[in-house]
Each structure stands twice: as structure tokens, then as C-alpha cells.
Short mmCIF file of C-alpha atoms in Angstrom, two decimals:
data_model
loop_
_atom_site.label_atom_id
_atom_site.label_comp_id
_atom_site.label_asym_id
_atom_site.label_seq_id
_atom_site.Cartn_x
_atom_site.Cartn_y
_atom_site.Cartn_z
CA UNK A 143 -20.76 -23.69 -4.08
CA UNK A 144 -23.25 -21.92 -6.02
CA UNK A 145 -24.39 -21.85 -9.76
CA UNK A 146 -22.47 -18.40 -10.65
CA UNK A 147 -19.52 -18.70 -12.91
CA UNK A 148 -16.04 -18.96 -11.45
CA UNK A 149 -14.51 -15.68 -10.47
CA UNK A 150 -11.77 -14.50 -12.81
CA UNK A 151 -8.07 -14.68 -11.98
CA UNK A 152 -7.88 -11.03 -10.88
CA UNK A 153 -10.67 -11.64 -8.46
CA UNK A 154 -9.35 -15.01 -6.85
CA UNK A 155 -5.65 -13.19 -6.47
CA UNK A 156 -7.71 -10.33 -4.67
CA UNK A 157 -9.54 -12.83 -2.52
CA UNK A 158 -6.38 -14.87 -1.88
CA UNK A 159 -4.59 -11.63 -0.42
CA UNK A 160 -7.48 -10.72 1.57
CA UNK A 161 -7.65 -14.33 3.26
CA UNK A 162 -3.61 -14.35 3.85
CA UNK A 163 -3.97 -11.01 5.23
CA UNK A 164 -6.67 -11.76 7.92
CA UNK A 165 -6.02 -15.61 8.30
CA UNK A 166 -2.26 -15.62 9.08
CA UNK A 167 -2.26 -12.86 12.00
CA UNK A 168 -5.50 -14.55 13.48
CA UNK A 169 -3.73 -17.94 13.39
CA UNK A 170 -0.99 -16.54 15.53
CA UNK A 171 -3.58 -15.05 18.07
CA UNK A 172 -5.58 -18.36 18.13
CA UNK A 173 -2.16 -20.08 19.00
CA UNK A 174 -1.29 -17.65 21.71
CA UNK A 175 -4.51 -18.75 23.74
CA UNK A 176 -3.45 -22.20 24.60
CA UNK A 177 0.19 -20.85 25.26
CA UNK A 178 -1.02 -19.17 28.30
CA UNK A 179 -2.21 -22.55 29.88
CA UNK A 180 0.95 -24.15 28.73
CA UNK A 181 3.15 -21.25 30.50
CA UNK A 182 1.08 -21.70 33.60
CA UNK A 183 1.50 -25.36 33.56
CA UNK A 184 5.21 -25.32 33.18
CA UNK A 185 5.59 -22.77 36.09
CA UNK A 186 3.23 -24.30 38.67
CA UNK A 187 4.36 -27.93 37.47
CA UNK A 188 7.55 -27.15 39.55
CA UNK A 189 5.69 -26.36 42.62
CA UNK A 190 4.58 -30.07 42.86
CA UNK A 191 2.25 -32.68 41.41
CA UNK A 192 -0.90 -31.44 43.70
CA UNK A 193 -0.32 -27.85 42.57
CA UNK A 194 -0.52 -29.03 39.07
CA UNK A 195 -3.35 -31.45 39.36
CA UNK A 196 -5.16 -28.47 40.95
CA UNK A 197 -4.14 -26.15 37.94
CA UNK A 198 -5.49 -28.74 35.44
CA UNK A 199 -8.77 -28.74 37.09
CA UNK A 200 -9.16 -25.15 37.54
CA UNK A 201 -7.94 -24.08 34.10
CA UNK A 202 -10.25 -26.65 32.51
CA UNK A 203 -13.32 -25.00 34.08
CA UNK A 204 -12.37 -21.49 33.35
CA UNK A 205 -11.45 -22.57 29.53
CA UNK A 206 -15.01 -24.08 29.49
CA UNK A 207 -16.72 -21.06 30.84
CA UNK A 208 -14.86 -18.96 28.30
CA UNK A 209 -15.26 -21.13 25.50
CA UNK A 210 -19.07 -20.93 25.81
CA UNK A 211 -18.90 -17.26 25.48
CA UNK A 212 -17.02 -17.26 22.45
CA UNK A 213 -20.01 -16.06 20.52
CA UNK A 214 -18.94 -12.71 21.89
CA UNK A 215 -16.29 -12.60 19.21
CA UNK A 216 -18.04 -14.56 16.24
CA UNK A 217 -21.44 -12.34 16.42
CA UNK A 218 -19.39 -9.20 16.96
CA UNK A 219 -17.18 -9.94 13.97
CA UNK A 220 -20.16 -10.61 11.63
CA UNK A 221 -22.39 -7.49 12.92
CA UNK A 222 -19.36 -5.05 12.65
CA UNK A 223 -18.07 -6.18 9.27
CA UNK A 224 -21.58 -5.48 7.85
CA UNK A 225 -21.63 -2.08 9.08
CA UNK A 226 -17.85 -1.70 7.53
CA UNK A 227 -19.24 -2.91 4.20
CA UNK A 228 -22.07 -0.50 4.40
CA UNK A 229 -19.77 2.21 4.96
CA UNK A 230 -21.07 3.22 8.42
CA UNK A 231 -18.13 2.94 10.65
CA UNK A 232 -20.09 4.89 13.48
CA UNK A 233 -22.53 2.40 13.63
CA UNK A 234 -19.89 -0.49 13.25
CA UNK A 235 -18.21 0.75 16.49
CA UNK A 236 -21.28 1.47 18.15
CA UNK A 237 -22.12 -2.23 17.53
CA UNK A 238 -18.97 -3.11 18.71
CA UNK A 239 -19.36 -1.36 22.01
CA UNK A 240 -22.89 -2.89 22.79
CA UNK A 241 -20.81 -6.18 22.40
CA UNK A 242 -18.15 -5.08 24.91
CA UNK A 243 -20.83 -4.06 27.61
CA UNK A 244 -22.43 -7.39 27.08
CA UNK A 245 -19.17 -9.16 27.86
CA UNK A 246 -18.81 -6.88 31.02
CA UNK A 247 -22.34 -7.84 32.33
CA UNK A 248 -21.76 -11.59 31.46
CA UNK A 249 -18.28 -11.50 33.11
CA UNK A 250 -19.77 -9.96 36.23
CA UNK A 251 -22.56 -12.79 36.45
CA UNK A 252 -19.91 -15.53 35.98
CA UNK A 253 -18.00 -14.04 39.03
CA UNK A 254 -20.94 -13.86 41.12
CA UNK A 255 -21.56 -17.68 40.15
CA UNK A 256 -18.06 -19.03 40.57
CA UNK A 257 -16.79 -17.32 43.64
CA UNK A 258 -19.15 -19.06 46.15
CA UNK A 259 -19.41 -22.33 44.03
CA UNK A 260 -15.84 -23.07 43.55
CA UNK A 261 -15.31 -25.92 46.03
CA UNK A 262 -18.70 -27.44 44.63
CA UNK A 263 -17.46 -27.11 41.06
CA UNK A 264 -14.01 -28.34 42.02
CA UNK A 265 -15.41 -31.41 43.74
CA UNK A 266 -17.65 -32.30 40.78
CA UNK A 267 -14.51 -33.23 38.71
CA UNK A 268 -13.56 -35.95 41.38
CA UNK A 269 -10.53 -33.82 42.42
CA UNK A 270 -8.33 -35.45 45.03
CA UNK A 271 -8.27 -34.04 48.74
CA UNK A 272 -4.57 -32.94 48.14
CA UNK A 273 -5.21 -31.00 45.00
CA UNK A 274 -8.84 -29.58 45.62
CA UNK A 275 -7.51 -26.55 47.79
CA UNK A 276 -5.07 -25.47 45.21
CA UNK A 277 -7.90 -25.72 42.49
CA UNK A 278 -10.22 -23.83 44.46
CA UNK A 279 -7.60 -20.97 45.06
CA UNK A 280 -6.77 -20.63 41.41
CA UNK A 281 -10.23 -20.89 40.45
CA UNK A 282 -11.54 -18.23 42.66
CA UNK A 283 -8.67 -15.85 41.82
CA UNK A 284 -8.79 -16.25 38.13
CA UNK A 285 -12.44 -15.81 38.04
CA UNK A 286 -11.90 -12.23 38.76
CA UNK A 287 -10.29 -11.99 35.28
CA UNK A 288 -13.30 -13.51 33.46
CA UNK A 289 -14.65 -10.16 32.66
CA UNK A 290 -11.37 -9.09 31.21
CA UNK A 291 -11.22 -12.35 29.11
CA UNK A 292 -14.67 -11.55 27.82
CA UNK A 293 -13.95 -8.09 26.78
CA UNK A 294 -10.83 -9.52 24.81
CA UNK A 295 -13.18 -11.60 22.96
CA UNK A 296 -15.88 -9.05 22.22
CA UNK A 297 -13.19 -6.59 21.29
CA UNK A 298 -11.10 -8.95 19.21
CA UNK A 299 -14.62 -9.46 17.20
CA UNK A 300 -14.73 -5.42 16.92
CA UNK A 301 -11.40 -5.39 15.26
CA UNK A 302 -11.84 -8.58 13.08
CA UNK A 303 -14.82 -6.85 11.79
CA UNK A 304 -12.96 -3.70 11.05
CA UNK A 305 -10.86 -6.09 8.93
CA UNK A 306 -8.02 -6.02 11.65
CA UNK A 307 -6.44 -9.05 12.65
CA UNK A 308 -2.64 -7.89 13.43
CA UNK A 309 -3.77 -5.58 16.36
CA UNK A 310 -4.98 -9.01 18.28
CA UNK A 311 -2.01 -10.87 17.42
CA UNK A 312 0.41 -8.15 18.93
CA UNK A 313 -1.87 -7.90 22.06
CA UNK A 314 -1.89 -11.80 22.18
CA UNK A 315 1.84 -11.83 22.07
CA UNK A 316 2.41 -8.97 24.55
CA UNK A 317 -0.05 -10.76 26.99
CA UNK A 318 1.63 -14.01 26.56
CA UNK A 319 5.05 -12.54 27.44
CA UNK A 320 3.62 -10.35 30.48
CA UNK A 321 1.81 -13.58 31.96
CA UNK A 322 5.00 -15.54 31.93
CA UNK A 323 6.87 -12.82 33.50
CA UNK A 324 4.15 -11.88 36.18
CA UNK A 325 3.74 -15.84 36.77
CA UNK A 326 7.41 -16.39 37.43
CA UNK A 327 7.89 -13.30 39.55
CA UNK A 328 4.78 -13.96 41.70
CA UNK A 329 5.20 -17.55 42.03
CA UNK A 330 8.95 -17.85 42.93
CA UNK A 331 9.96 -14.33 43.33
CA UNK A 332 7.10 -13.45 45.65
CA UNK A 333 6.73 -17.01 47.03
CA UNK A 334 2.91 -16.71 46.69
CA UNK A 335 2.78 -20.37 44.79
CA UNK A 336 -0.15 -21.21 42.77
CA UNK A 337 -2.04 -17.86 44.09
CA UNK A 338 0.61 -16.02 42.28
CA UNK A 339 0.04 -17.90 38.87
CA UNK A 340 -3.53 -17.04 38.89
CA UNK A 341 -2.84 -13.34 39.86
CA UNK A 342 -0.36 -13.01 37.21
CA UNK A 343 -2.72 -14.41 34.51
CA UNK A 344 -5.49 -11.85 35.83
CA UNK A 345 -3.31 -8.94 35.60
CA UNK A 346 -2.10 -9.93 32.06
CA UNK A 347 -5.75 -10.44 30.99
CA UNK A 348 -6.67 -7.04 32.41
CA UNK A 349 -3.73 -5.46 30.65
CA UNK A 350 -4.93 -7.00 27.31
CA UNK A 351 -8.44 -5.83 27.93
CA UNK A 352 -7.12 -2.29 28.64
CA UNK A 353 -5.25 -2.04 25.53
CA UNK A 354 -8.20 -3.17 23.30
CA UNK A 355 -10.47 -0.96 25.03
CA UNK A 356 -8.12 1.84 24.25
CA UNK A 357 -7.94 0.85 20.62
CA UNK A 358 -11.88 0.64 20.50
CA UNK A 359 -12.40 3.89 22.36
CA UNK A 360 -9.97 5.90 20.03
CA UNK A 361 -11.98 4.50 17.19
CA UNK A 362 -15.09 5.39 18.53
CA UNK A 363 -14.11 9.30 19.31
CA UNK A 364 -12.70 9.29 15.80
CA UNK A 365 -16.16 8.24 14.38
CA UNK A 366 -18.24 9.98 16.75
CA UNK A 367 -19.61 6.76 18.26
CA UNK A 368 -21.34 6.78 21.62
CA UNK A 369 -19.78 4.83 24.57
CA UNK A 370 -22.54 4.49 26.81
CA UNK A 371 -24.27 1.48 27.23
CA UNK A 372 -27.37 0.81 24.90
CA UNK A 373 -29.91 -1.61 26.48
CA UNK A 374 -31.41 -2.13 23.20
CA UNK A 375 -28.10 -2.47 21.50
CA UNK A 376 -26.86 -4.92 24.46
CA UNK A 377 -30.30 -6.87 24.14
CA UNK A 378 -29.80 -7.31 20.28
CA UNK A 379 -26.28 -8.53 20.68
CA UNK A 380 -27.40 -11.12 23.17
CA UNK A 381 -30.26 -12.22 20.82
CA UNK A 382 -27.71 -12.65 17.98
CA UNK A 383 -25.32 -14.50 20.19
CA UNK A 384 -27.98 -16.94 21.58
CA UNK A 385 -27.83 -19.53 18.61
CA UNK A 386 -24.27 -19.55 18.76
CA UNK A 387 -24.00 -20.30 22.46
CA UNK A 388 -26.45 -23.30 21.50
CA UNK A 389 -24.15 -24.48 18.76
CA UNK A 390 -21.10 -24.10 20.96
CA UNK A 391 -22.79 -26.29 23.64
CA UNK A 392 -23.73 -28.75 21.35
CA UNK A 393 -20.17 -28.97 19.94
CA UNK A 394 -18.59 -29.11 23.56
CA UNK A 395 -21.11 -31.82 24.29
CA UNK A 396 -19.95 -34.06 21.18
CA UNK A 397 -16.17 -33.47 22.60
CA UNK A 398 -17.12 -34.35 26.28
CA UNK A 399 -19.13 -37.64 24.85
CA UNK A 400 -16.02 -38.48 23.02
CA UNK A 401 -13.90 -38.19 25.87
CA UNK A 402 -16.29 -40.30 28.27
CA UNK A 403 -16.34 -43.05 25.39
CA UNK A 404 -12.64 -43.04 25.19
CA UNK A 405 -12.43 -43.29 29.10
CA UNK A 406 -14.71 -46.54 28.86
CA UNK A 407 -12.49 -48.20 26.36
CA UNK A 408 -9.40 -48.59 28.69
CA UNK A 409 -6.43 -46.43 29.81
CA UNK A 410 -4.36 -46.75 26.86
CA UNK A 411 -7.53 -45.50 24.42
CA UNK A 412 -8.06 -42.36 26.90
CA UNK A 413 -4.29 -41.86 26.72
CA UNK A 414 -4.22 -42.13 22.89
CA UNK A 415 -7.30 -39.79 22.87
CA UNK A 416 -5.85 -37.21 24.92
CA UNK A 417 -2.80 -37.35 22.51
CA UNK A 418 -4.99 -37.02 19.30
CA UNK A 419 -7.35 -34.40 20.58
CA UNK A 420 -4.36 -32.07 21.24
CA UNK A 421 -3.27 -32.66 17.61
CA UNK A 422 -6.72 -32.28 16.33
CA UNK A 423 -7.16 -28.89 18.36
CA UNK A 424 -3.86 -27.56 16.99
CA UNK A 425 -5.13 -28.39 13.42
CA UNK A 426 -8.38 -26.77 14.01
CA UNK A 427 -6.58 -23.53 14.95
CA UNK A 428 -4.96 -23.70 11.63
CA UNK A 429 -8.39 -24.40 9.72
CA UNK A 430 -10.33 -21.82 11.96
CA UNK A 431 -7.83 -19.00 10.99
CA UNK A 432 -9.23 -19.25 7.51
CA UNK A 433 -12.94 -19.31 9.06
CA UNK A 434 -12.23 -16.08 10.78
CA UNK A 435 -11.21 -14.52 7.82
CA UNK A 436 -14.45 -15.87 6.16
CA UNK A 437 -16.33 -14.14 8.96
CA UNK A 438 -14.81 -10.80 8.32
CA UNK A 439 -14.91 -11.10 4.64
CA UNK A 440 -18.43 -12.14 4.05
CA UNK A 441 -19.71 -9.76 6.42
CA UNK A 442 -18.15 -7.11 4.74
CA UNK A 443 -19.27 -8.17 1.10
CA UNK A 444 -22.97 -8.68 2.42
CA UNK A 445 -22.86 -5.25 4.03
CA UNK A 446 -21.89 -3.45 0.95
CA UNK A 447 -24.69 -5.45 -1.08
CA UNK A 448 -22.31 -7.48 -2.99
CA UNK A 449 -23.78 -10.84 -2.94
CA UNK A 450 -21.74 -11.79 -6.06
CA UNK A 451 -18.59 -10.97 -4.20
CA UNK A 452 -19.92 -13.15 -1.12
CA UNK A 453 -20.33 -16.14 -3.20
CA UNK A 454 -16.69 -15.85 -5.03
CA UNK A 455 -15.12 -15.28 -1.63
CA UNK A 456 -16.94 -18.23 -0.19
CA UNK A 457 -16.19 -20.46 -3.15
CA UNK A 458 -12.34 -19.30 -2.92
CA UNK A 459 -12.08 -20.07 1.02
CA UNK A 460 -13.59 -23.51 0.39
CA UNK A 461 -10.90 -24.21 -1.85
CA UNK A 462 -8.07 -23.02 0.76
CA UNK A 463 -10.11 -24.98 3.39
CA UNK A 464 -9.89 -28.25 1.37
CA UNK A 465 -5.87 -27.40 0.17
CA UNK A 466 -5.16 -26.67 3.90
CA UNK A 467 -7.01 -30.08 4.91
CA UNK A 468 -5.10 -32.07 2.41
CA UNK A 469 -1.66 -30.62 3.58
CA UNK A 470 -2.78 -31.23 7.29
CA UNK A 471 -3.84 -34.76 6.63
CA UNK A 472 -0.59 -35.48 4.77
CA UNK A 473 1.75 -33.98 7.68
CA UNK A 474 -0.30 -36.04 10.07
CA UNK A 475 0.24 -39.36 7.98
CA UNK A 476 4.01 -38.77 7.51
CA UNK A 477 4.64 -37.73 11.17
CA UNK A 478 2.80 -40.18 12.94
CA UNK A 479 5.62 -42.43 13.86
CA UNK A 480 7.46 -39.25 15.12
CA UNK A 481 4.74 -37.27 16.92
CA UNK A 482 3.25 -40.06 19.16
CA UNK A 483 6.61 -40.88 20.89
CA UNK A 484 6.93 -37.38 22.01
CA UNK A 485 4.00 -38.07 24.41
CA UNK A 486 4.39 -41.61 25.53
CA UNK A 487 6.92 -44.35 25.61
CA UNK A 488 3.94 -46.82 26.18
CA UNK A 489 3.58 -49.15 23.24
CA UNK A 490 0.05 -49.86 23.76
CA UNK A 491 -0.75 -46.19 23.88
CA UNK A 492 1.36 -45.84 20.78
CA UNK A 493 -0.20 -48.49 18.76
CA UNK A 494 -3.92 -47.27 19.35
CA UNK A 495 -2.92 -43.83 18.65
CA UNK A 496 -1.05 -44.79 15.37
CA UNK A 497 -4.27 -46.36 13.79
CA UNK A 498 -6.78 -43.81 15.11
CA UNK A 499 -4.51 -40.92 13.72
CA UNK A 500 -4.97 -42.45 10.12
CA UNK A 501 -8.84 -41.93 10.24
CA UNK A 502 -7.92 -38.22 11.99
CA UNK A 503 -5.71 -37.66 8.83
CA UNK A 504 -8.15 -38.70 6.04
CA UNK A 505 -10.78 -36.30 7.76
CA UNK A 506 -8.84 -33.30 7.34
CA UNK A 507 -10.00 -32.24 3.97
CA UNK A 508 -13.82 -32.69 5.64
CA UNK A 509 -12.64 -30.67 8.52
CA UNK A 510 -11.29 -27.93 5.95
CA UNK A 511 -14.81 -27.56 4.40
CA UNK A 512 -16.64 -27.51 7.56
CA UNK A 513 -14.36 -24.91 9.31
CA UNK A 514 -14.63 -22.57 6.28
CA UNK A 515 -18.52 -22.88 5.52
CA UNK A 516 -18.96 -22.55 9.48
CA UNK A 517 -16.93 -19.09 9.40
CA UNK A 518 -18.81 -18.00 6.15
CA UNK A 519 -22.40 -18.63 7.77
CA UNK A 520 -21.48 -16.87 11.02
CA UNK A 521 -20.21 -13.89 8.86
CA UNK A 522 -23.72 -13.95 7.24
CA UNK A 523 -25.53 -13.97 10.59
CA UNK A 524 -26.80 -17.17 9.69
CA UNK A 525 -26.45 -18.25 13.63
CA UNK A 526 -30.09 -19.97 13.90
CA UNK A 527 -29.45 -22.36 11.08
CA UNK A 528 -25.96 -23.20 12.55
CA UNK A 529 -27.47 -23.97 15.99
CA UNK A 530 -30.32 -26.25 14.31
CA UNK A 531 -27.55 -27.90 12.23
CA UNK A 532 -25.23 -28.77 15.19
CA UNK A 533 -28.06 -30.06 17.34
CA UNK A 534 -28.94 -32.63 14.31
CA UNK A 535 -24.93 -33.38 14.24
CA UNK A 536 -25.28 -34.18 18.19
CA UNK A 537 -28.17 -36.33 17.63
CA UNK A 538 -26.52 -38.61 14.95
CA UNK A 539 -23.20 -38.57 16.86
CA UNK A 540 -24.36 -39.54 20.39
CA UNK A 541 -25.92 -43.00 19.51
CA UNK A 542 -22.99 -43.93 16.98
CA UNK A 543 -20.32 -42.95 19.69
CA UNK A 544 -22.08 -44.75 22.54
CA UNK A 545 -22.22 -47.88 20.44
CA UNK A 546 -18.46 -47.96 19.84
CA UNK A 547 -17.65 -49.77 23.24
CA UNK A 548 -20.65 -52.31 22.61
CA UNK A 549 -19.48 -53.27 18.86
CA UNK A 550 -15.70 -52.95 19.27
CA UNK A 551 -13.14 -51.11 17.22
CA UNK A 552 -11.61 -49.25 19.85
CA UNK A 553 -9.97 -45.87 19.49
CA UNK A 554 -10.09 -45.96 15.80
CA UNK A 555 -13.88 -46.74 15.78
CA UNK A 556 -14.43 -43.79 17.96
CA UNK A 557 -12.41 -41.56 15.52
CA UNK A 558 -14.45 -42.91 12.87
CA UNK A 559 -17.52 -41.67 14.48
CA UNK A 560 -15.95 -38.05 14.96
CA UNK A 561 -15.28 -38.47 11.19
CA UNK A 562 -18.84 -39.14 10.76
CA UNK A 563 -19.79 -36.24 12.90
CA UNK A 564 -17.69 -33.74 10.92
CA UNK A 565 -19.26 -35.28 7.45
CA UNK A 566 -22.55 -34.67 8.74
CA UNK A 567 -21.40 -31.20 9.63
CA UNK A 568 -20.17 -30.75 6.12
CA UNK A 569 -23.46 -31.79 4.64
CA UNK A 570 -25.67 -29.53 6.47
CA UNK A 571 -23.15 -26.58 5.97
CA UNK A 572 -22.77 -27.52 2.30
CA UNK A 573 -26.51 -27.72 1.52
CA UNK A 574 -27.15 -24.18 3.26
CA UNK A 575 -24.44 -22.78 1.23
CA UNK A 576 -25.96 -24.15 -1.97
CA UNK A 577 -29.35 -22.85 -1.30
CA UNK A 578 -28.15 -19.28 -1.22
CA UNK A 579 -30.69 -18.43 1.87
CA UNK A 580 -27.61 -17.24 3.72
CA UNK A 581 -27.02 -14.34 1.50
CA UNK A 582 -28.80 -11.69 3.23
CA UNK A 583 -27.50 -8.12 2.12
CA UNK A 584 -27.45 -4.89 3.76
CA UNK A 585 -26.11 -2.99 7.02
CA UNK A 586 -28.18 -5.57 9.16
CA UNK A 587 -29.52 -9.05 8.51
#
């Protein structure tokens, strides 16, 4: 990674303990998020096909809206971790409160947009006339929980910055259990149908946000941090998050383009693509857990003015990312014939997915490096570079992906383009990490 000498064994063991202590609970919390959607789907699916189709459209819109604001977690983690490293816990929690106030403001704005435009948004998805009413109902009710969802993101960032990933795991597990129980009771027990599922999810999300607020408020009082909104602090959080928003939107655009291209390749290819993207997302959670550890650890080292510690931690996490990618790639290669039939009996779909998954498997070590360095640079507060790098990646990927239907190669070629995209990301992130320009020490960047 850098020209610094390799860290001694004792330092590597210390880094390993830190990475495991933060990454394992983070992975559990990350996996809990899609389980919410799966639980809702399982419960609503028994109401009928139209209800399930409506849920699919509404949940896709909701998850897109929330994922756009994931910078609330990323930017807050980096800012809080820096102040923790500098030994200023009062300022760290104050920074976290600014992020939470920003989340509330953004959540209120999203509600104001979604409530009146829900029918139009559902129509834009091409939803059938039978499913559309259910989608609108679910979307409008669930949008009331968006402020709570965004508070959860920001508060999760606060706790990660404080080097605590266990509390988010416990809250996520509790929220998942509550969500399932509430949905079953309201959908079937109270006979509310899909509206009951939406209300159950909103209640669970509000409860999770309340738990986080209790934890953060207690910390604020313990360290004498103000709980009042601070306009300058909220504005600073928004400015720090803006580049990460650009990065996230660029990544979402890449995934949408890939899906659109797969749809043009034919029914078997788009079905195979859906299977692969679900597996790819699951593996991304595992690698993202290491990236989350990277955000917290790097921010703390830089806040403590320990540039060498940050370099050593970065190097060790990259090694973890490569190792995790190799393991995941081998698992994909071995499990391909067993995994694909779980999703489809169509031989045509199985064939295209089988070949494309080999490309996915080979790219996992690259993905490991990308996710880790992404987390390292986020922890360093290097958002502007991440934004420009992702825009450049989007510019490279788009023409290559759009040419896949022209030159052929099917789904395997499309995932070859996805591998190219990850390779470009790896090169841009690696060059930045080598330059050392991300290493800016101090309580603030």
C-alpha cells in the first residue's frame, strides 16, 4: 500500500482483533436489513399475487430512497471516529447529534415529497392496475417511517465512530423480531392486509430509532454534549455528505444500467441476472463489514495524529479484503451447481447463470480490495475523491455495458463489464491510497 515498513506481528495481531471486533457485528447488522424485506414478502405473499407485486414496487422505491442517504452513516462514522481518536468525546457526540438532526430534516422532506406523489411514482414503475393500489397504500404508510430509518442510519454512524458495532447488531435483531411479530399480527390478526405490513414496519423502525436515541442521548449527557440543533453543524454534515451522495448515486446508476442491459438480452438473461445480483449483494455485505471496520479504525487513527497506524491498518485490512474475496470466490465456484437450482428449474436460466457466476467468482478478490479501500477513504473523510472516482468509473462502464447486446456474449459479457467496473474502481482507489494524500490527521479534516 505504502512505502512504510511492514507492521510487526504484535501490531498485525492488534489490527486483526480490532477488525474482527468491529466487522463481525457489523456484518450481522447489515444482513438484518434485507431480512426486513424478506419477512414482509413472506407475510404479504400469502395475501395474493397482486399484494406481493405491490409490495415489490413500493419496497424498491423505499429502499432506493433510503440507500441514497446512506452517507448519513458513512460521513458520521468518519467524523465521530476522528474526534474519538483526538480524545474529544464531547465533540464526537455533538457531531453525531448534528447528523441525527440532518436525518430528521431529510426524512421530513422525503415524506413531503412521497405522500402526494406516491401514485405517480408507482405508475412510473409500470405497475399493473391490480397491484398499483396496494403499492400506493404500502408506499404512503411506509414513508412515514423514513425519518426513523434515516435516524437509524445516522445513529449507527455515531456508534460505529465510537467503535461500537455490537449495539447496532442488537438493535437490528430486535427490530427484525418486532417487525415480523407486528406484521403477522396486523396483517392477519387485525385483518389490515398490506396496510398492516406497512404499519408494522413503521412501528418497528420508530422503535429502533428510539432505542438509538436513548443510547446517544445518554452518551451526550454523560459527556456534556448539547442536544440542540446547531445550524452550522448540520450544514457541515450536509457538506461532508454531499460527495458521498454523488458516489452513491453513481453506483446506483451503474447497477440500474446493468439491469436494463440484462433485460434487453432476453428473459433467461434477466432472470439469471436477478439470481446473480442477489448473491453478489450478499457477498458485498461480507466485504462491506470489513469496510465499516475500516471507516471506524482509520478515522480514529487519523484523529489521534497516528499516520503510521493508519497506514498499517489500511495495509492489514486490504490483506483481509483479498483473503475474504478469495474465499468467497472459491465458495461461488464450488457451490454454483447447487446454488442456482434453488432459484429456478429453467435449464436456460441455469445455463446462463452458471457461466456468468464464474466471472463473478474470479472478480471477488478485486471486490475485496475495492470495498476495503472505499471504507478506508471514507474513514479518512476523502469524499470528494470518492465522488470523482465513481463518476469516472460510471463513464467507463456505461459504453462498455451498452455495447454488450451489440457484440454478444450475453450475461457473461455483461458481468465481464461489471468486473471491468470493479477493476477501474480498484485502480482509482489504489492510486489514491498509494499517494498518501488521504492521510490528513487531526480532529477535523
